mmCIF file of C-alpha atoms in Angstrom:
data_model
loop_
_atom_site.group_PDB
_atom_site.id
_atom_site.type_symbol
_atom_site.label_atom_id
_atom_site.label_comp_id
_atom_site.label_asym_id
_atom_site.label_seq_id
_atom_site.Cartn_x
_atom_site.Cartn_y
_atom_site.Cartn_z
ATOM 1 C CA UNK A 1 -53.648 6.097 13.396
ATOM 2 C CA UNK A 2 -51.511 8.717 15.159
ATOM 3 C CA UNK A 3 -52.829 11.907 16.771
ATOM 4 C CA UNK A 4 -49.512 13.209 18.243
ATOM 5 C CA UNK A 5 -46.108 13.590 16.630
ATOM 6 C CA UNK A 6 -42.676 12.531 17.730
ATOM 7 C CA UNK A 7 -42.483 15.112 20.443
ATOM 8 C CA UNK A 8 -45.670 13.740 22.158
ATOM 9 C CA UNK A 9 -48.202 16.135 23.566
ATOM 10 C CA UNK A 10 -45.831 18.995 22.918
ATOM 11 C CA UNK A 11 -47.209 18.872 19.341
ATOM 12 C CA UNK A 12 -50.674 19.539 20.622
ATOM 13 C CA UNK A 13 -52.068 22.929 19.487
ATOM 14 C CA UNK A 14 -54.247 24.649 22.032
ATOM 15 C CA UNK A 15 -54.097 28.258 20.696
ATOM 16 C CA UNK A 16 -57.941 28.170 20.649
ATOM 17 C CA UNK A 17 -58.107 27.539 24.397
ATOM 18 C CA UNK A 18 -59.085 31.180 24.971
ATOM 19 C CA UNK A 19 -62.366 30.547 23.380
ATOM 20 C CA UNK A 20 -63.276 27.989 26.055
ATOM 21 C CA UNK A 21 -63.146 30.875 28.491
ATOM 22 C CA UNK A 22 -66.074 32.662 26.775
ATOM 23 C CA UNK A 23 -68.304 29.670 26.060
ATOM 24 C CA UNK A 24 -71.419 28.729 28.064
ATOM 25 C CA UNK A 25 -73.104 32.106 28.119
ATOM 26 C CA UNK A 26 -76.752 30.704 28.366
ATOM 27 C CA UNK A 27 -76.035 28.503 31.436
ATOM 28 C CA UNK A 28 -74.357 31.504 33.171
ATOM 29 C CA UNK A 29 -77.170 33.973 32.432
ATOM 30 C CA UNK A 30 -80.055 31.750 33.560
ATOM 31 C CA UNK A 31 -78.820 31.867 37.161
ATOM 32 C CA UNK A 32 -77.003 35.166 37.217
ATOM 33 C CA UNK A 33 -79.695 37.193 39.074
ATOM 34 C CA UNK A 34 -80.119 34.845 42.081
ATOM 35 C CA UNK A 35 -76.243 34.244 42.115
ATOM 36 C CA UNK A 36 -75.745 38.034 42.473
ATOM 37 C CA UNK A 37 -77.805 37.930 45.726
ATOM 38 C CA UNK A 38 -75.034 35.676 47.385
ATOM 39 C CA UNK A 39 -71.856 37.086 48.873
ATOM 40 C CA UNK A 40 -70.070 34.105 47.322
ATOM 41 C CA UNK A 41 -70.709 35.863 43.929
ATOM 42 C CA UNK A 42 -67.855 38.297 44.952
ATOM 43 C CA UNK A 43 -65.236 35.498 45.250
ATOM 44 C CA UNK A 44 -62.339 35.811 42.867
ATOM 45 C CA UNK A 45 -62.795 32.734 40.670
ATOM 46 C CA UNK A 46 -62.905 31.320 37.237
ATOM 47 C CA UNK A 47 -66.343 31.805 35.588
ATOM 48 C CA UNK A 48 -67.267 30.464 32.114
ATOM 49 C CA UNK A 49 -68.359 33.225 29.743
ATOM 50 C CA UNK A 50 -67.767 36.138 32.139
ATOM 51 C CA UNK A 51 -68.875 38.494 29.211
ATOM 52 C CA UNK A 52 -72.491 37.357 29.993
ATOM 53 C CA UNK A 53 -72.305 39.378 33.123
ATOM 54 C CA UNK A 54 -70.842 42.525 31.392
ATOM 55 C CA UNK A 55 -73.813 44.233 29.960
ATOM 56 C CA UNK A 56 -74.529 47.805 29.055
ATOM 57 C CA UNK A 57 -77.623 47.684 31.276
ATOM 58 C CA UNK A 58 -78.930 45.522 34.132
ATOM 59 C CA UNK A 59 -82.394 43.929 34.645
ATOM 60 C CA UNK A 60 -84.633 46.237 36.625
ATOM 61 C CA UNK A 61 -86.738 43.401 37.986
ATOM 62 C CA UNK A 62 -86.897 39.603 38.135
ATOM 63 C CA UNK A 63 -88.295 37.660 35.231
ATOM 64 C CA UNK A 64 -92.048 37.022 35.336
ATOM 65 C CA UNK A 65 -93.993 34.000 34.182
ATOM 66 C CA UNK A 66 -96.930 33.816 31.797
ATOM 67 C CA UNK A 67 -100.290 33.893 33.403
ATOM 68 C CA UNK A 68 -102.937 36.066 34.971
ATOM 69 C CA UNK A 69 -103.157 37.141 38.616
ATOM 70 C CA UNK A 70 -106.597 38.271 39.784
ATOM 71 C CA UNK A 71 -107.868 39.491 43.148
ATOM 72 C CA UNK A 72 -110.755 37.268 44.010
ATOM 73 C CA UNK A 73 -112.517 40.084 45.938
ATOM 74 C CA UNK A 74 -110.368 43.085 45.311
ATOM 75 C CA UNK A 75 -110.661 43.331 41.467
ATOM 76 C CA UNK A 76 -106.927 43.748 41.033
ATOM 77 C CA UNK A 77 -105.309 42.247 37.994
ATOM 78 C CA UNK A 78 -101.804 41.500 36.673
ATOM 79 C CA UNK A 79 -101.070 39.968 33.226
ATOM 80 C CA UNK A 80 -98.078 38.145 34.538
ATOM 81 C CA UNK A 81 -97.004 36.120 37.537
ATOM 82 C CA UNK A 82 -94.217 37.390 39.732
ATOM 83 C CA UNK A 83 -91.037 35.251 39.778
ATOM 84 C CA UNK A 84 -91.062 34.574 43.474
ATOM 85 C CA UNK A 85 -94.747 33.640 43.462
ATOM 86 C CA UNK A 86 -94.201 31.244 40.619
ATOM 87 C CA UNK A 87 -91.252 29.667 42.458
ATOM 88 C CA UNK A 88 -93.019 29.476 45.749
ATOM 89 C CA UNK A 89 -96.076 27.716 44.370
ATOM 90 C CA UNK A 90 -94.140 25.724 41.786
ATOM 91 C CA UNK A 91 -96.598 26.762 39.161
ATOM 92 C CA UNK A 92 -94.743 24.797 36.485
ATOM 93 C CA UNK A 93 -95.882 21.546 38.139
ATOM 94 C CA UNK A 94 -99.583 22.283 37.903
ATOM 95 C CA UNK A 95 -101.300 19.801 35.539
ATOM 96 C CA UNK A 96 -103.650 21.154 32.872
ATOM 97 C CA UNK A 97 -107.148 21.881 34.209
ATOM 98 C CA UNK A 98 -106.234 21.458 37.850
ATOM 99 C CA UNK A 99 -107.528 23.627 40.661
ATOM 100 C CA UNK A 100 -105.065 23.852 43.657
ATOM 101 C CA UNK A 101 -105.631 25.621 46.867
ATOM 102 C CA UNK A 102 -102.907 26.920 49.098
ATOM 103 C CA UNK A 103 -102.571 29.147 52.158
ATOM 104 C CA UNK A 104 -99.555 31.400 52.627
ATOM 105 C CA UNK A 105 -98.467 32.764 56.010
ATOM 106 C CA UNK A 106 -95.294 34.191 57.477
ATOM 107 C CA UNK A 107 -92.842 32.166 59.452
ATOM 108 C CA UNK A 108 -91.608 33.621 62.759
ATOM 109 C CA UNK A 109 -88.149 32.105 63.146
ATOM 110 C CA UNK A 110 -86.393 33.397 60.012
ATOM 111 C CA UNK A 111 -85.247 36.750 58.444
ATOM 112 C CA UNK A 112 -87.786 38.715 56.532
ATOM 113 C CA UNK A 113 -85.407 38.862 53.575
ATOM 114 C CA UNK A 114 -85.725 36.767 50.495
ATOM 115 C CA UNK A 115 -82.183 35.806 49.456
ATOM 116 C CA UNK A 116 -80.165 33.222 47.685
ATOM 117 C CA UNK A 117 -79.842 29.920 49.535
ATOM 118 C CA UNK A 118 -76.635 29.944 51.567
ATOM 119 C CA UNK A 119 -75.321 26.595 50.339
ATOM 120 C CA UNK A 120 -77.448 26.143 47.255
ATOM 121 C CA UNK A 121 -76.094 24.789 43.905
ATOM 122 C CA UNK A 122 -74.940 28.206 42.844
ATOM 123 C CA UNK A 123 -72.756 28.563 45.959
ATOM 124 C CA UNK A 124 -70.950 25.315 45.148
ATOM 125 C CA UNK A 125 -70.235 26.604 41.607
ATOM 126 C CA UNK A 126 -68.475 29.702 43.107
ATOM 127 C CA UNK A 127 -66.514 27.536 45.403
ATOM 128 C CA UNK A 128 -65.478 25.203 42.623
ATOM 129 C CA UNK A 129 -64.400 28.183 40.436
ATOM 130 C CA UNK A 130 -62.419 29.598 43.402
ATOM 131 C CA UNK A 131 -60.442 26.417 44.170
ATOM 132 C CA UNK A 132 -59.700 26.000 40.445
ATOM 133 C CA UNK A 133 -58.265 29.531 40.362
ATOM 134 C CA UNK A 134 -56.122 28.568 43.397
ATOM 135 C CA UNK A 135 -54.935 25.444 41.775
ATOM 136 C CA UNK A 136 -53.986 27.099 38.470
ATOM 137 C CA UNK A 137 -52.353 30.033 40.344
ATOM 138 C CA UNK A 138 -50.071 27.592 42.258
ATOM 139 C CA UNK A 139 -49.321 25.605 39.073
ATOM 140 C CA UNK A 140 -48.404 28.893 37.229
ATOM 141 C CA UNK A 141 -45.937 29.826 39.986
ATOM 142 C CA UNK A 142 -44.469 26.415 40.116
ATOM 143 C CA UNK A 143 -43.825 26.241 36.304
ATOM 144 C CA UNK A 144 -42.735 29.904 36.372
ATOM 145 C CA UNK A 145 -45.344 30.804 33.659
ATOM 146 C CA UNK A 146 -45.799 34.572 33.746
ATOM 147 C CA UNK A 147 -48.488 34.788 31.059
ATOM 148 C CA UNK A 148 -50.568 32.179 32.861
ATOM 149 C CA UNK A 149 -50.141 33.922 36.258
ATOM 150 C CA UNK A 150 -51.381 37.164 34.687
ATOM 151 C CA UNK A 151 -54.217 35.361 32.973
ATOM 152 C CA UNK A 152 -55.500 33.627 36.107
ATOM 153 C CA UNK A 153 -55.259 36.887 38.170
ATOM 154 C CA UNK A 154 -57.103 38.916 35.509
ATOM 155 C CA UNK A 155 -59.816 36.365 34.852
ATOM 156 C CA UNK A 156 -60.409 35.608 38.538
ATOM 157 C CA UNK A 157 -60.595 39.190 39.786
ATOM 158 C CA UNK A 158 -62.824 39.989 36.864
ATOM 159 C CA UNK A 159 -65.547 37.892 38.498
ATOM 160 C CA UNK A 160 -65.154 39.960 41.680
ATOM 161 C CA UNK A 161 -65.354 43.193 39.702
ATOM 162 C CA UNK A 162 -68.454 42.165 37.755
ATOM 163 C CA UNK A 163 -69.930 40.769 40.920
ATOM 164 C CA UNK A 164 -69.743 44.233 42.535
ATOM 165 C CA UNK A 165 -71.447 45.722 39.535
ATOM 166 C CA UNK A 166 -74.309 43.159 39.542
ATOM 167 C CA UNK A 167 -74.740 42.829 43.348
ATOM 168 C CA UNK A 168 -78.282 43.558 44.395
ATOM 169 C CA UNK A 169 -80.919 43.030 47.119
ATOM 170 C CA UNK A 170 -84.650 42.489 47.114
ATOM 171 C CA UNK A 171 -86.677 44.668 49.492
ATOM 172 C CA UNK A 172 -90.148 43.346 50.115
ATOM 173 C CA UNK A 173 -92.697 46.170 50.447
ATOM 174 C CA UNK A 174 -95.154 46.122 53.271
ATOM 175 C CA UNK A 175 -98.532 47.933 53.552
ATOM 176 C CA UNK A 176 -98.311 51.379 55.305
ATOM 177 C CA UNK A 177 -101.912 52.419 55.267
ATOM 178 C CA UNK A 178 -104.300 51.064 57.846
ATOM 179 C CA UNK A 179 -107.538 51.523 55.921
ATOM 180 C CA UNK A 180 -110.058 48.693 55.409
ATOM 181 C CA UNK A 181 -109.471 46.644 52.226
ATOM 182 C CA UNK A 182 -111.404 43.675 50.587
ATOM 183 C CA UNK A 183 -110.271 40.129 51.333
ATOM 184 C CA UNK A 184 -106.854 39.546 49.948
ATOM 185 C CA UNK A 185 -107.381 36.120 48.354
ATOM 186 C CA UNK A 186 -105.721 35.768 44.921
ATOM 187 C CA UNK A 187 -106.377 33.586 41.921
ATOM 188 C CA UNK A 188 -103.602 32.571 39.492
ATOM 189 C CA UNK A 189 -104.556 31.327 36.099
ATOM 190 C CA UNK A 190 -101.905 29.586 33.955
ATOM 191 C CA UNK A 191 -102.007 29.182 30.183
ATOM 192 C CA UNK A 192 -102.656 25.415 30.535
ATOM 193 C CA UNK A 193 -106.047 26.086 32.063
ATOM 194 C CA UNK A 194 -105.027 25.450 35.684
ATOM 195 C CA UNK A 195 -105.966 27.550 38.614
ATOM 196 C CA UNK A 196 -104.219 28.295 41.909
ATOM 197 C CA UNK A 197 -106.324 29.870 44.648
ATOM 198 C CA UNK A 198 -104.292 31.570 47.393
ATOM 199 C CA UNK A 199 -105.477 32.519 50.859
ATOM 200 C CA UNK A 200 -103.146 35.207 52.380
ATOM 201 C CA UNK A 201 -103.208 38.512 54.133
ATOM 202 C CA UNK A 202 -102.800 41.951 52.427
ATOM 203 C CA UNK A 203 -99.059 42.194 53.111
ATOM 204 C CA UNK A 204 -98.298 38.760 51.639
ATOM 205 C CA UNK A 205 -100.468 39.481 48.580
ATOM 206 C CA UNK A 206 -98.692 42.735 47.945
ATOM 207 C CA UNK A 207 -95.238 41.302 48.336
ATOM 208 C CA UNK A 208 -95.763 38.167 46.205
ATOM 209 C CA UNK A 209 -98.412 39.055 43.627
ATOM 210 C CA UNK A 210 -98.996 42.800 43.178
ATOM 211 C CA UNK A 211 -95.779 44.719 43.919
ATOM 212 C CA UNK A 212 -92.981 44.646 41.121
ATOM 213 C CA UNK A 213 -89.906 42.697 42.173
ATOM 214 C CA UNK A 214 -87.453 45.469 41.653
ATOM 215 C CA UNK A 215 -83.668 44.964 41.949
ATOM 216 C CA UNK A 216 -81.914 47.347 44.459
ATOM 217 C CA UNK A 217 -78.374 47.401 43.120
ATOM 218 C CA UNK A 218 -75.378 48.096 45.245
ATOM 219 C CA UNK A 219 -73.810 50.588 42.713
ATOM 220 C CA UNK A 220 -75.527 53.097 40.508
ATOM 221 C CA UNK A 221 -75.868 52.967 36.689
ATOM 222 C CA UNK A 222 -72.837 55.230 35.979
ATOM 223 C CA UNK A 223 -70.558 53.238 38.237
ATOM 224 C CA UNK A 224 -71.859 50.072 36.666
ATOM 225 C CA UNK A 225 -71.011 51.263 33.135
ATOM 226 C CA UNK A 226 -67.537 52.096 34.247
ATOM 227 C CA UNK A 227 -67.160 48.625 35.786
ATOM 228 C CA UNK A 228 -68.464 47.025 32.504
ATOM 229 C CA UNK A 229 -65.820 48.954 30.520
ATOM 230 C CA UNK A 230 -63.042 47.940 32.810
ATOM 231 C CA UNK A 231 -64.272 44.360 32.881
ATOM 232 C CA UNK A 232 -64.364 44.164 29.100
ATOM 233 C CA UNK A 233 -60.739 45.358 28.864
ATOM 234 C CA UNK A 234 -59.680 42.930 31.607
ATOM 235 C CA UNK A 235 -61.399 40.040 29.871
ATOM 236 C CA UNK A 236 -59.663 40.773 26.550
ATOM 237 C CA UNK A 237 -56.275 41.266 28.305
ATOM 238 C CA UNK A 238 -56.722 37.978 30.171
ATOM 239 C CA UNK A 239 -57.693 35.993 27.094
ATOM 240 C CA UNK A 240 -54.623 37.277 25.277
ATOM 241 C CA UNK A 241 -52.362 36.341 28.212
ATOM 242 C CA UNK A 242 -54.088 32.863 28.259
ATOM 243 C CA UNK A 243 -53.282 32.327 24.633
ATOM 244 C CA UNK A 244 -49.596 32.965 25.322
ATOM 245 C CA UNK A 245 -49.357 30.635 28.295
ATOM 246 C CA UNK A 246 -47.294 27.370 28.203
ATOM 247 C CA UNK A 247 -48.919 24.281 26.991
ATOM 248 C CA UNK A 248 -49.032 22.741 30.467
ATOM 249 C CA UNK A 249 -51.136 25.606 31.701
ATOM 250 C CA UNK A 250 -53.286 25.786 28.655
ATOM 251 C CA UNK A 251 -54.159 22.260 29.301
ATOM 252 C CA UNK A 252 -55.024 23.087 32.892
ATOM 253 C CA UNK A 253 -57.178 26.002 31.869
ATOM 254 C CA UNK A 254 -58.939 23.931 29.179
ATOM 255 C CA UNK A 255 -59.773 21.215 31.604
ATOM 256 C CA UNK A 256 -60.940 23.774 34.195
ATOM 257 C CA UNK A 257 -63.325 25.485 31.786
ATOM 258 C CA UNK A 258 -64.720 22.194 30.436
ATOM 259 C CA UNK A 259 -65.495 21.023 34.011
ATOM 260 C CA UNK A 260 -67.009 24.442 34.827
ATOM 261 C CA UNK A 261 -69.205 24.570 31.842
ATOM 262 C CA UNK A 262 -70.523 21.081 32.510
ATOM 263 C CA UNK A 263 -71.118 22.074 36.147
ATOM 264 C CA UNK A 264 -72.936 25.286 35.164
ATOM 265 C CA UNK A 265 -75.039 23.414 32.701
ATOM 266 C CA UNK A 266 -76.135 20.868 35.324
ATOM 267 C CA UNK A 267 -77.039 23.531 37.863
ATOM 268 C CA UNK A 268 -78.961 25.451 35.136
ATOM 269 C CA UNK A 269 -81.016 22.250 34.564
ATOM 270 C CA UNK A 270 -81.927 21.915 38.266
ATOM 271 C CA UNK A 271 -85.237 23.360 39.601
ATOM 272 C CA UNK A 272 -84.625 27.157 40.081
ATOM 273 C CA UNK A 273 -86.323 26.970 43.566
ATOM 274 C CA UNK A 274 -83.289 25.090 44.856
ATOM 275 C CA UNK A 275 -81.175 28.338 44.581
ATOM 276 C CA UNK A 276 -83.571 30.597 46.584
ATOM 277 C CA UNK A 277 -84.191 30.922 50.380
ATOM 278 C CA UNK A 278 -87.966 31.338 50.618
ATOM 279 C CA UNK A 279 -88.250 30.256 54.209
ATOM 280 C CA UNK A 280 -89.877 33.561 55.143
ATOM 281 C CA UNK A 281 -93.050 32.174 53.781
ATOM 282 C CA UNK A 282 -94.927 29.049 54.907
ATOM 283 C CA UNK A 283 -97.094 27.352 52.152
ATOM 284 C CA UNK A 284 -99.736 24.981 53.250
ATOM 285 C CA UNK A 285 -101.407 22.977 50.533
ATOM 286 C CA UNK A 286 -105.241 22.454 51.214
ATOM 287 C CA UNK A 287 -106.473 18.986 50.855
ATOM 288 C CA UNK A 288 -109.404 17.932 48.743
ATOM 289 C CA UNK A 289 -111.994 15.409 49.857
ATOM 290 C CA UNK A 290 -112.498 14.625 46.093
ATOM 291 C CA UNK A 291 -109.854 15.585 43.470
ATOM 292 C CA UNK A 292 -108.221 18.839 42.510
ATOM 293 C CA UNK A 293 -108.023 17.544 38.871
ATOM 294 C CA UNK A 294 -110.668 18.563 36.292
ATOM 295 C CA UNK A 295 -111.356 17.064 32.932
ATOM 296 C CA UNK A 296 -112.039 20.319 31.039
ATOM 297 C CA UNK A 297 -111.575 24.162 31.385
ATOM 298 C CA UNK A 298 -115.281 24.515 32.103
ATOM 299 C CA UNK A 299 -115.013 22.145 35.116
ATOM 300 C CA UNK A 300 -111.875 23.752 36.334
ATOM 301 C CA UNK A 301 -113.480 27.257 36.191
ATOM 302 C CA UNK A 302 -116.588 26.012 37.981
ATOM 303 C CA UNK A 303 -114.443 24.504 40.694
ATOM 304 C CA UNK A 304 -112.462 27.782 41.150
ATOM 305 C CA UNK A 305 -115.784 29.794 41.335
ATOM 306 C CA UNK A 306 -117.287 27.364 43.872
ATOM 307 C CA UNK A 307 -114.200 27.469 46.144
ATOM 308 C CA UNK A 308 -113.850 31.302 46.079
ATOM 309 C CA UNK A 309 -117.642 31.595 46.242
ATOM 310 C CA UNK A 310 -117.580 34.584 43.794
ATOM 311 C CA UNK A 311 -117.306 35.042 40.030
ATOM 312 C CA UNK A 312 -116.238 38.685 40.392
ATOM 313 C CA UNK A 313 -112.753 37.828 39.231
ATOM 314 C CA UNK A 314 -113.684 35.918 36.035
ATOM 315 C CA UNK A 315 -114.732 38.941 33.885
ATOM 316 C CA UNK A 316 -112.074 41.112 35.540
ATOM 317 C CA UNK A 317 -109.278 38.810 34.404
ATOM 318 C CA UNK A 318 -110.952 37.817 31.057
ATOM 319 C CA UNK A 319 -110.665 34.231 32.183
ATOM 320 C CA UNK A 320 -113.708 33.004 30.144
ATOM 321 C CA UNK A 321 -114.762 33.875 26.637
ATOM 322 C CA UNK A 322 -116.705 37.088 26.394
ATOM 323 C CA UNK A 323 -120.226 36.383 25.171
ATOM 324 C CA UNK A 324 -123.781 36.609 26.484
ATOM 325 C CA UNK A 325 -124.078 32.896 26.902
ATOM 326 C CA UNK A 326 -120.819 32.649 29.010
ATOM 327 C CA UNK A 327 -121.864 35.735 30.967
ATOM 328 C CA UNK A 328 -125.136 34.204 31.951
ATOM 329 C CA UNK A 329 -123.392 30.874 32.830
ATOM 330 C CA UNK A 330 -120.906 32.777 35.075
ATOM 331 C CA UNK A 331 -123.658 34.530 36.853
ATOM 332 C CA UNK A 332 -125.545 31.203 37.396
ATOM 333 C CA UNK A 333 -122.274 29.563 38.618
ATOM 334 C CA UNK A 334 -121.783 32.320 41.282
ATOM 335 C CA UNK A 335 -125.389 31.919 42.350
ATOM 336 C CA UNK A 336 -125.013 28.184 42.783
ATOM 337 C CA UNK A 337 -121.626 28.592 44.581
ATOM 338 C CA UNK A 338 -123.082 31.089 47.137
ATOM 339 C CA UNK A 339 -126.224 29.002 47.799
ATOM 340 C CA UNK A 340 -124.185 26.269 49.392
ATOM 341 C CA UNK A 341 -122.169 26.148 52.624
ATOM 342 C CA UNK A 342 -118.910 26.728 50.706
ATOM 343 C CA UNK A 343 -116.464 24.318 49.283
ATOM 344 C CA UNK A 344 -113.521 25.425 51.262
ATOM 345 C CA UNK A 345 -114.027 24.598 54.960
ATOM 346 C CA UNK A 346 -111.522 27.094 56.593
ATOM 347 C CA UNK A 347 -111.946 25.676 60.076
ATOM 348 C CA UNK A 348 -110.806 22.185 58.852
ATOM 349 C CA UNK A 349 -108.581 23.580 56.103
ATOM 350 C CA UNK A 350 -110.118 21.162 53.606
ATOM 351 C CA UNK A 351 -111.990 21.543 50.297
ATOM 352 C CA UNK A 352 -115.115 19.509 50.541
ATOM 353 C CA UNK A 353 -117.545 18.424 47.834
ATOM 354 C CA UNK A 354 -118.690 21.052 45.374
ATOM 355 C CA UNK A 355 -122.391 21.997 45.214
ATOM 356 C CA UNK A 356 -124.378 19.696 43.018
ATOM 357 C CA UNK A 357 -124.817 21.360 39.639
ATOM 358 C CA UNK A 358 -124.650 20.243 36.072
ATOM 359 C CA UNK A 359 -122.270 22.928 34.811
ATOM 360 C CA UNK A 360 -121.974 21.372 31.300
ATOM 361 C CA UNK A 361 -125.748 21.236 30.716
ATOM 362 C CA UNK A 362 -126.118 24.800 32.063
ATOM 363 C CA UNK A 363 -123.452 26.107 29.823
ATOM 364 C CA UNK A 364 -124.982 24.362 26.741
ATOM 365 C CA UNK A 365 -128.410 25.819 27.642
ATOM 366 C CA UNK A 366 -127.076 29.413 27.973
ATOM 367 C CA UNK A 367 -125.001 29.207 24.754
ATOM 368 C CA UNK A 368 -128.135 27.820 22.881
ATOM 369 C CA UNK A 369 -130.286 30.550 24.314
ATOM 370 C CA UNK A 370 -127.849 33.198 23.387
ATOM 371 C CA UNK A 371 -127.532 31.747 19.848
ATOM 372 C CA UNK A 372 -131.271 31.691 19.386
ATOM 373 C CA UNK A 373 -131.538 35.280 20.505
ATOM 374 C CA UNK A 374 -128.912 36.419 18.009
ATOM 375 C CA UNK A 375 -130.630 34.641 15.212
ATOM 376 C CA UNK A 376 -133.867 36.565 15.928
#
């Protein structure tokens, strides 16, 4: 069985190599926002699917995660979990019906900016694409391939152009008023029935859980649209030149884009937290004397109420079903929680044993009483 003719690899047809330059859009998009925080994003380099970064409009804020954020004492509520909070607490690792407690404070030895990690995975992708551009540029000059030279210049500087258009920074808002406020503890409830109880000050709560994570772009909307138009034309021109390059350079381009697509896919599969520098915050996980794992949603909710020593946040966030039986159970749970010394020992930073209470029997009794009342 033969694959090549008498002229060897010169018979190989790679007219479709231009399509390789625009494949891999999903793996580029998934990390584009954090990548645009890094100065390496401005490097002239090869990028798979650069059209993914050429959009008619840019995201106004970071993507949020599904869940509910409730102020344990303030009564505030958000029906989503901010991106940075989700990354910082690794909410995707919470088992179902678990109740985790963490304390968030500021570090004093780092910048107050949240930014891309200097030498995170996305940085190495930019460096890899840059050196591939250099290698292909040198090869095009050596083989005297004009079309390949124009293609590498167009496709490489396209990344710098769209990098300018997408470059942004994140400004963390701080509290300006000095009035008294309720305790800033926050409860995060995820769809799998898990709870994350956070102790923090008011500034931290506002930055991570309450304030929108808005993108402050380097260029305005009008300039961005002009950049997108120029980028689209450069991309088309570069792909046309690539299709007219010699076979040697087309093979080089094909190999480069295959390697880059594989690298971008691998980085997209890594934990997103690896790309962020969140060293401004220090997260301390509070230990349990027993276990933070519960067997049911009822037990998890009881643990969360006992640890916060208030049930004020439960109806605010609509955490539990809305019925008379559940309402009465929540009131009793709060009473039992406040009758004890408190499950969270702040002096020792440990969650001790919960107050002794048969929460299942109490819930059954309240639901039966409510059902009997409704029948009458």
